[in-house]
Amino acid sequence: MKTVLVSVTDKTGLDNFLTRLERFDTLRLIGTTSTAKYLEEKGFKCTKVEELTGFPEILSGRVKTLHPKVFAGILARPITEDRSCLAEMEISEIDLVVVNLYAFEEALKKNLAEQPMVEQIDVGGVALLRAAAKNFERVAVINEPSQYDSVIAAMDANKGEIPLDFRRKLAYQAFARTASYDQSISSYLGKLVHDAHTADSAEKSEAAVPEFADKLTINLKRQETLRYGENPHQAAAWYQLESPIAVPGLSAELQAFPPFEQLQGKEMSSNNITDTYALVKILRELSAPAVVVIKHNNPCGVAQAKTLADAYELAYECDPMSAFGGVYGFTGKVDAALAERITRNFVEIVLAPEYDEAALEIFKKKKNVRVLKSTVDTKLAKQRDYKLKHLSDYGFLLEVDQDVPVEASTFTCVTEKKPDPALQKDIAFTWSVVKHLTSNAIFVAKDGLSLGFGIGQTSRIASTGIALRQAGEKSKGAVMASEAFLPATDNIEAAAEAGIAVIIQPGGSIKDADVIAACNKAGIAMVFTGQRCFKH
């Protein structure tokens, strides 16, 4: 006879599992009140936990299974000393523990008040899982219905027994579940602290200053295993956060995941995901209609126009060679006519918030093209978010993200010449884009259209030269943006020779005065943002 303790919130497939389990041995079932009632209704004989312990459930069910007769039965080792103790205390061994926890994560989605949420914190269930997992040498533990089939399969293959290596695997899964569960609770309480911190700062009319915890627990769930990583010889998988990292003063909201729905095309690769992320970061900054083309995690074409179709043509024509095999993002609905134009070229990915049915039919003719429907808000959050970077042996870096809107009203013109009012939109446009380019970065644009990108050079003047050469004659009367301060007048001299009308940069160099003087001499207007935007 096998003794099975059952206490489940999710009763999916439970009766079927126990019926299959009875093929191998006679079962003695022990259940908490609601589970025992369910099993009896399904025709099983089940002993209630309180009948086993002689102690009733108390505190409105807060204490049900926390009793020596339960935990000794689970934790007893298969040794003479422990079995003698059980016999003396008249305690039976428990062989299998089937427990799943209060649905705390589901309750999170309902935005319940604090007290109802606290009541969804499971104590006894977590203790049962941990006890059974600790004693995997003798006891098997199941923490979710999805494990039922694999347990039966293991027993089928091992003459009705659950082998040690499989019990060890079940123990690992149980501890992973309790760790994930505790992290969700910790994040919830962290969000309450975060909200109180933000509210307190608001009352004092202060900006909420992030409070970085001494310890952080990060709970990740695998979304999918990828074809390969950055290169074919690298294995890779894509993970999502199961609960937000709680940092008071930063955003504590968890975005919907995955951030897109794939409507067709080949599987996403590691590079596809990072390129799509780079795409969305820029799209969030732009006013519709706008199109962004990404290649190797940097834009090669960005355009805003009166129509999405016009924006597409302009973005593509900025650098057709680089756009070949690129990742394309749209701020609006892609219709059939636009889909027809897109598929004339080699495209890896198309991402948009919406598609016409006719457009999707056109894309089907190019079966390898990955067509993605964005499922996240493309607008920038007002609350500052964070970014987490793993540096292998050097640990992790957690920092405030720079992706918050910068109001043009905060920009300061530092030169004698003021920008032409007609260029105000381009000034904001260039700054919105340049901060997403790999440093050192220079971006040249005019009339909402990218003209030149200088990206990832180790000297700023090299990036300036690349951007201006790409822009060519079109740079006359254009706006040039730098994501960090211009350290010398050589950049100004190059911009003046190319006919640049306005330069926008953070300022802050010890040579600002020289740079401003060079702009005054060249008749170039210069705007300081006061915010550096290095990106590495």
XYZ file of C-alpha atoms in Angstrom:
536
model
C 0.000 0.000 0.000
C 1.205 3.492 -0.880
C 0.199 6.508 1.194
C -0.490 9.638 -0.832
C -1.038 13.080 0.678
C -3.093 15.312 -1.610
C -3.772 19.035 -1.149
C -4.419 20.879 -4.396
C -5.910 24.132 -5.562
C -5.821 23.067 -9.212
C -7.719 19.784 -9.449
C -7.204 19.408 -13.212
C -6.691 15.720 -14.067
C -6.377 14.671 -10.424
C -8.978 11.899 -10.408
C -7.628 10.479 -13.677
C -4.092 10.488 -12.276
C -5.105 8.679 -9.087
C -7.081 6.114 -11.079
C -3.982 5.358 -13.157
C -1.877 5.264 -9.996
C -4.136 2.553 -8.561
C -2.960 0.211 -11.326
C 0.363 -0.128 -9.522
C -0.675 -0.449 -5.874
C -3.447 0.039 -3.351
C -3.624 3.675 -2.322
C -4.280 5.224 1.046
C -5.315 8.799 0.310
C -5.007 11.637 2.817
C -6.414 15.024 1.882
C -7.125 18.463 3.242
C -10.811 19.230 3.726
C -11.686 20.615 0.284
C -9.485 18.121 -1.573
C -10.866 15.177 0.423
C -14.409 16.307 -0.342
C -13.598 16.512 -4.056
C -12.044 13.038 -4.084
C -14.964 11.493 -2.207
C -17.333 13.021 -4.750
C -15.253 11.320 -7.450
C -15.615 7.952 -5.708
C -12.293 7.746 -3.864
C -11.965 6.860 -0.196
C -9.964 9.646 1.444
C -8.891 10.295 5.036
C -9.043 13.934 6.063
C -5.835 15.408 7.484
C -7.634 16.331 10.707
C -8.660 12.673 11.135
C -5.013 11.684 10.771
C -3.709 14.276 13.217
C -6.627 14.458 15.631
C -6.341 18.226 15.319
C -8.873 20.361 13.410
C -8.169 23.037 10.834
C -7.969 26.374 12.664
C -7.654 30.097 11.978
C -10.032 29.930 9.005
C -7.869 27.306 7.331
C -4.551 29.071 7.874
C -3.356 26.013 9.817
C -4.284 22.663 8.269
C -1.296 20.417 7.662
C 1.339 21.915 9.971
C 1.483 18.949 12.346
C 4.187 16.401 13.371
C 2.063 13.459 12.208
C 2.096 14.895 8.701
C 5.656 16.169 8.498
C 7.271 13.262 10.331
C 5.504 10.924 7.897
C 7.054 12.835 5.009
C 10.517 13.546 6.422
C 11.275 10.116 7.907
C 14.313 8.565 6.251
C 14.427 4.886 5.222
C 16.627 4.017 8.204
C 15.945 1.919 11.299
C 16.203 4.834 13.710
C 13.553 6.919 11.910
C 11.204 4.002 11.352
C 11.423 3.003 15.014
C 10.504 6.566 15.952
C 7.481 6.492 13.624
C 6.339 3.154 15.069
C 6.668 4.448 18.623
C 4.672 7.598 17.770
C 2.146 5.641 15.655
C 2.899 7.715 12.567
C 2.603 6.304 9.052
C 5.123 6.970 6.296
C 3.868 9.110 3.423
C 5.223 7.996 0.040
C 3.895 10.588 -2.390
C 2.966 14.234 -1.860
C 0.716 15.898 -4.435
C 0.426 19.589 -3.627
C -0.051 22.763 -5.587
C -0.132 26.182 -4.066
C -2.686 28.929 -3.615
C -2.921 30.784 -6.913
C -1.039 33.869 -5.733
C 0.227 34.722 -9.225
C -3.295 34.568 -10.650
C -4.555 36.772 -7.830
C -1.912 39.347 -8.792
C -3.655 39.820 -12.136
C -6.916 40.765 -10.379
C -5.442 43.824 -8.627
C -6.897 42.785 -5.274
C -6.500 44.850 -2.127
C -3.605 44.072 0.194
C -5.472 41.884 2.708
C -7.067 39.536 0.136
C -3.638 39.198 -1.475
C -2.054 38.273 1.852
C -4.653 35.512 2.263
C -3.451 34.050 -1.051
C 0.023 33.448 0.394
C 0.385 29.702 0.913
C 2.319 28.564 3.984
C 1.433 24.922 4.582
C 1.609 23.975 0.910
C 5.101 25.393 0.547
C 6.190 23.548 3.691
C 4.794 20.257 2.351
C 6.576 20.644 -0.979
C 9.866 21.488 0.701
C 9.614 18.582 3.137
C 8.836 16.051 0.416
C 11.522 17.456 -1.878
C 14.119 17.327 0.894
C 13.377 13.634 1.429
C 13.482 12.657 -2.257
C 15.551 9.614 -1.237
C 12.238 8.011 -0.259
C 9.385 10.390 -1.151
C 8.146 11.615 -4.524
C 6.632 15.084 -4.852
C 4.313 16.504 -7.511
C 3.636 20.232 -7.613
C 1.525 20.701 -10.757
C -0.870 18.672 -12.942
C 1.481 18.805 -15.942
C 3.720 16.293 -14.121
C 1.090 13.562 -13.832
C 1.775 11.941 -17.202
C 5.550 11.857 -16.744
C 5.174 10.234 -13.307
C 2.939 7.501 -14.721
C 5.358 6.987 -17.624
C 8.267 6.623 -15.188
C 6.306 4.075 -13.161
C 5.336 2.158 -16.300
C 9.009 1.906 -17.201
C 10.108 0.851 -13.694
C 7.652 -1.844 -12.590
C 5.385 0.544 -10.712
C 8.129 2.386 -8.842
C 9.314 5.974 -9.186
C 13.110 5.679 -9.554
C 15.528 7.744 -7.484
C 16.797 9.864 -10.381
C 13.224 10.809 -11.264
C 12.386 11.591 -7.617
C 15.447 13.842 -7.561
C 14.155 15.627 -10.678
C 10.731 16.072 -9.070
C 12.430 17.498 -5.969
C 14.328 19.983 -8.112
C 11.073 21.045 -9.773
C 9.361 21.437 -6.394
C 12.113 23.669 -5.023
C 12.076 25.668 -8.267
C 8.341 26.159 -7.785
C 8.627 27.319 -4.174
C 11.486 29.662 -5.101
C 9.392 31.140 -7.903
C 6.387 31.435 -5.604
C 8.345 33.214 -2.885
C 9.862 35.579 -5.438
C 6.383 36.534 -6.684
C 5.345 37.348 -3.124
C 8.558 39.272 -2.524
C 8.015 41.283 -5.714
C 4.422 42.040 -4.720
C 5.508 43.357 -1.338
C 8.333 45.212 -3.055
C 5.781 46.899 -5.299
C 3.837 48.035 -2.234
C 7.051 49.529 -0.868
C 7.724 51.062 -4.292
C 4.261 52.636 -4.460
C 4.583 54.038 -0.943
C 8.024 55.416 -1.806
C 6.685 57.081 -4.962
C 3.641 58.503 -3.156
C 5.849 59.878 -0.385
C 8.121 61.532 -2.954
C 5.094 63.013 -4.732
C 3.826 64.524 -1.475
C 7.219 66.149 -1.017
C 7.265 67.253 -4.680
C 10.471 65.295 -5.203
C 11.544 62.871 -7.892
C 11.521 59.294 -6.599
C 15.144 58.252 -6.114
C 15.715 54.537 -6.770
C 16.533 52.460 -3.710
C 18.641 49.507 -4.798
C 18.158 46.488 -2.544
C 21.087 44.630 -0.990
C 19.724 41.429 -2.526
C 17.616 40.764 -5.621
C 15.893 37.554 -6.641
C 15.207 37.233 -10.343
C 12.619 34.691 -11.411
C 12.828 33.658 -15.067
C 10.661 31.302 -17.095
C 11.778 29.879 -20.415
C 9.679 31.251 -23.254
C 11.288 29.095 -25.920
C 14.483 27.367 -26.959
C 15.972 29.212 -29.924
C 17.506 27.734 -33.068
C 20.856 29.110 -31.942
C 22.416 32.136 -30.300
C 24.251 35.082 -31.785
C 26.175 32.583 -33.936
C 25.247 29.051 -35.069
C 27.702 27.370 -32.681
C 26.035 29.019 -29.640
C 23.020 27.378 -27.984
C 20.389 29.836 -26.730
C 17.006 30.119 -25.048
C 14.649 33.043 -24.488
C 13.401 33.694 -20.949
C 10.800 36.013 -19.493
C 10.450 37.540 -16.049
C 7.695 35.824 -14.081
C 7.438 38.791 -11.743
C 8.949 42.278 -11.824
C 12.206 43.181 -10.134
C 11.073 45.449 -7.316
C 13.256 48.554 -7.132
C 11.510 51.393 -5.270
C 11.650 54.487 -7.444
C 11.582 52.507 -10.703
C 8.754 50.891 -12.628
C 7.344 47.843 -10.845
C 5.021 46.801 -13.642
C 5.532 43.622 -15.651
C 4.977 44.029 -19.384
C 2.898 41.511 -21.298
C 5.057 38.681 -22.619
C 6.006 37.812 -25.251
C 6.035 41.399 -26.583
C 4.756 40.263 -29.953
C 2.636 37.593 -31.592
C 4.318 35.821 -34.486
C 1.788 35.469 -37.289
C 4.024 33.641 -39.762
C 7.603 32.887 -40.761
C 10.635 31.017 -39.505
C 11.422 30.652 -35.818
C 12.886 33.717 -34.145
C 16.627 33.602 -33.516
C 18.634 35.344 -30.814
C 19.642 38.079 -33.270
C 16.039 38.489 -34.411
C 14.916 39.113 -30.840
C 17.625 41.668 -30.062
C 17.028 43.459 -33.370
C 13.286 43.582 -32.726
C 13.938 44.990 -29.258
C 16.156 47.716 -30.763
C 13.378 48.423 -33.242
C 10.707 48.886 -30.593
C 12.944 51.126 -28.479
C 13.073 53.659 -31.325
C 9.455 53.218 -32.450
C 8.333 54.178 -28.944
C 9.990 57.562 -29.400
C 8.404 58.484 -32.721
C 5.164 60.093 -33.772
C 3.038 58.147 -36.229
C 3.288 57.507 -39.117
C 6.885 56.316 -38.793
C 9.066 53.452 -39.984
C 12.364 52.148 -38.603
C 14.757 49.732 -40.323
C 17.247 47.880 -38.096
C 20.387 45.993 -39.100
C 22.729 44.441 -36.543
C 20.981 46.121 -33.621
C 21.300 49.652 -35.057
C 19.023 51.637 -37.372
C 19.955 52.130 -41.008
C 16.773 54.015 -41.891
C 14.262 56.051 -39.876
C 11.497 58.219 -41.299
C 8.352 60.090 -40.294
C 5.951 61.153 -43.040
C 2.315 61.951 -43.790
C 1.555 58.311 -44.574
C 3.052 55.020 -43.457
C 3.711 54.086 -47.082
C 5.708 57.267 -47.645
C 7.625 56.719 -44.405
C 8.507 53.209 -45.569
C 9.884 54.388 -48.905
C 11.910 57.138 -47.252
C 13.327 54.852 -44.550
C 14.295 52.228 -47.119
C 15.916 54.728 -49.490
C 18.123 56.115 -46.726
C 20.414 53.086 -47.156
C 18.993 50.390 -49.475
C 22.140 48.274 -49.239
C 21.998 48.052 -45.441
C 18.208 47.638 -45.483
C 18.639 44.390 -47.438
C 17.622 41.616 -45.036
C 16.673 44.167 -42.406
C 14.110 44.279 -39.616
C 11.249 46.704 -40.337
C 9.011 48.345 -37.757
C 5.834 50.354 -38.326
C 3.880 52.594 -35.961
C 0.561 51.961 -37.713
C -1.523 49.440 -39.611
C 0.072 47.703 -42.589
C -2.377 47.417 -45.488
C -2.232 45.316 -48.646
C -0.611 48.009 -50.790
C 2.166 48.530 -48.256
C 2.658 44.776 -47.813
C 3.083 44.480 -51.574
C 5.794 47.139 -51.528
C 7.573 45.570 -48.549
C 7.754 42.109 -50.129
C 9.493 43.445 -53.235
C 12.648 43.528 -51.123
C 14.394 40.921 -48.975
C 13.046 41.399 -45.448
C 13.777 39.330 -42.339
C 11.080 40.705 -40.015
C 8.064 42.997 -40.212
C 6.604 44.313 -36.949
C 3.442 46.410 -36.681
C 0.542 46.860 -34.253
C -2.005 45.759 -36.857
C -2.371 44.226 -40.340
C -5.113 44.025 -42.954
C -6.214 40.483 -43.742
C -5.260 41.163 -47.348
C -1.785 42.215 -46.205
C -1.332 38.936 -44.337
C -2.288 37.011 -47.476
C 0.438 38.844 -49.383
C 3.026 38.063 -46.719
C 2.104 34.367 -46.936
C 3.684 34.336 -50.396
C 6.982 34.981 -48.602
C 6.702 32.153 -46.082
C 10.084 32.762 -44.446
C 9.368 36.402 -43.575
C 8.626 36.698 -39.875
C 5.476 38.794 -39.490
C 5.041 40.036 -35.928
C 2.122 41.800 -34.304
C 3.272 44.008 -31.439
C 1.495 43.290 -28.155
C 3.150 45.975 -26.001
C 2.333 49.632 -25.595
C 4.499 51.580 -28.021
C 4.330 54.703 -25.878
C 7.082 55.480 -23.416
C 6.213 54.915 -19.768
C 6.256 57.997 -17.576
C 7.709 55.951 -14.724
C 11.378 55.164 -15.120
C 12.225 51.549 -15.858
C 15.430 49.626 -15.268
C 17.787 47.520 -17.333
C 19.758 44.521 -16.172
C 22.995 43.474 -17.854
C 24.849 40.233 -17.212
C 28.650 40.463 -17.415
C 29.479 36.790 -16.761
C 32.260 36.641 -14.116
C 31.777 40.355 -13.424
C 28.220 39.837 -12.172
C 25.190 41.938 -13.065
C 24.633 45.647 -13.536
C 21.217 47.065 -12.682
C 20.613 50.657 -13.653
C 17.887 53.145 -14.417
C 17.009 53.026 -18.099
C 17.358 56.235 -20.073
C 14.181 55.666 -22.075
C 12.051 58.448 -20.676
C 10.727 61.281 -22.819
C 12.927 64.365 -22.876
C 10.832 67.471 -23.382
C 12.131 69.878 -26.016
C 11.126 72.688 -23.662
C 14.067 71.671 -21.448
C 16.604 72.127 -24.263
C 18.822 75.208 -24.119
C 20.172 77.094 -27.114
C 23.741 78.132 -26.246
C 24.742 79.940 -29.434
C 24.150 83.395 -30.853
C 22.186 81.926 -33.717
C 18.854 80.372 -32.756
C 17.388 77.334 -34.558
C 14.898 78.021 -37.326
C 11.419 77.262 -35.869
C 10.840 75.040 -38.895
C 13.581 72.720 -37.598
C 12.128 72.203 -34.107
C 10.545 68.872 -35.034
C 13.804 67.662 -36.541
C 15.700 68.681 -33.417
C 13.393 66.507 -31.290
C 13.469 63.740 -33.917
C 17.259 63.506 -34.084
C 17.579 63.403 -30.306
C 14.920 60.671 -30.065
C 16.930 58.511 -32.452
C 20.573 59.230 -31.585
C 20.251 58.032 -27.998
C 19.502 54.539 -29.312
C 22.659 54.310 -31.432
C 25.796 52.535 -30.224
C 28.373 55.027 -28.951
C 30.140 57.002 -30.270
C 27.109 58.066 -32.266
C 26.287 60.891 -34.669
C 22.940 61.165 -36.458
C 22.007 63.535 -39.281
C 18.392 64.125 -40.314
C 16.090 66.587 -42.026
C 12.325 66.744 -42.581
C 11.769 63.684 -40.374
C 14.124 61.565 -42.473
C 17.414 59.948 -41.502
C 20.273 61.015 -43.765
C 23.380 59.670 -42.083
C 24.445 57.413 -39.209
C 27.870 57.356 -37.603
C 27.726 54.431 -35.182
C 30.048 52.599 -32.820
C 33.317 54.368 -33.572
C 36.008 54.769 -30.938
C 36.423 58.467 -31.747
C 33.587 60.934 -32.144
C 35.109 62.664 -35.148
C 35.176 59.300 -36.947
C 31.433 58.889 -36.340
C 30.854 62.475 -37.482
C 32.744 61.824 -40.701
C 30.798 58.643 -41.461
C 27.407 60.269 -40.835
C 28.194 63.348 -42.928
C 29.613 61.324 -45.807
C 26.488 59.185 -45.872
C 24.252 62.272 -45.813
C 26.257 63.926 -48.583
C 24.729 67.015 -50.160
C 21.494 66.430 -48.235
C 23.220 67.528 -45.035
C 22.866 71.181 -46.061
C 20.333 72.736 -43.703
C 20.004 69.502 -41.700
C 20.213 68.770 -37.961
C 23.121 66.797 -36.511
C 22.809 65.047 -33.135
C 25.477 63.610 -30.852
C 24.523 61.264 -27.996
C 27.378 62.613 -25.827
C 29.202 65.912 -25.622
C 31.379 67.077 -28.501
C 34.886 67.107 -27.029
C 36.575 69.322 -29.606
C 35.961 71.822 -32.390
C 36.878 69.350 -35.154
C 33.292 68.040 -35.173
C 31.993 71.597 -35.603
C 34.382 72.263 -38.470
C 33.224 69.094 -40.245
C 29.559 69.999 -39.662
C 30.095 73.539 -40.963
C 31.776 72.265 -44.109
C 28.809 69.944 -44.733
C 26.278 72.760 -44.254
C 24.674 71.561 -41.003
C 22.192 74.129 -39.649
C 21.692 72.892 -36.066
C 23.645 70.664 -33.706
C 22.003 69.050 -30.685
C 24.162 67.487 -27.984
C 24.189 67.051 -24.188
C 26.933 69.567 -23.437
C 29.168 69.170 -20.423
C 32.631 69.127 -21.983
C 35.444 71.158 -20.444
C 35.766 72.592 -23.945
C 32.114 73.652 -24.271
C 33.163 77.298 -24.586
C 35.475 76.485 -27.513
C 32.796 74.385 -29.196
C 30.176 77.133 -28.782
C 32.606 79.719 -30.160
C 33.263 77.509 -33.189
C 29.496 77.266 -33.809
C 29.132 81.042 -33.527
C 31.948 81.504 -36.032
C 30.351 79.016 -38.446
C 26.814 80.351 -38.001
C 25.502 77.063 -36.629
C 22.832 76.965 -33.928
C 23.630 74.618 -31.050
C 21.223 73.146 -28.507
C 22.179 71.467 -25.224
C 19.916 68.760 -23.760
C 21.757 68.321 -20.468
C 21.428 64.540 -20.753
C 24.185 62.242 -21.988
C 23.020 59.014 -23.651
C 25.951 56.631 -23.977
C 24.935 53.195 -25.256
C 27.391 50.310 -25.155
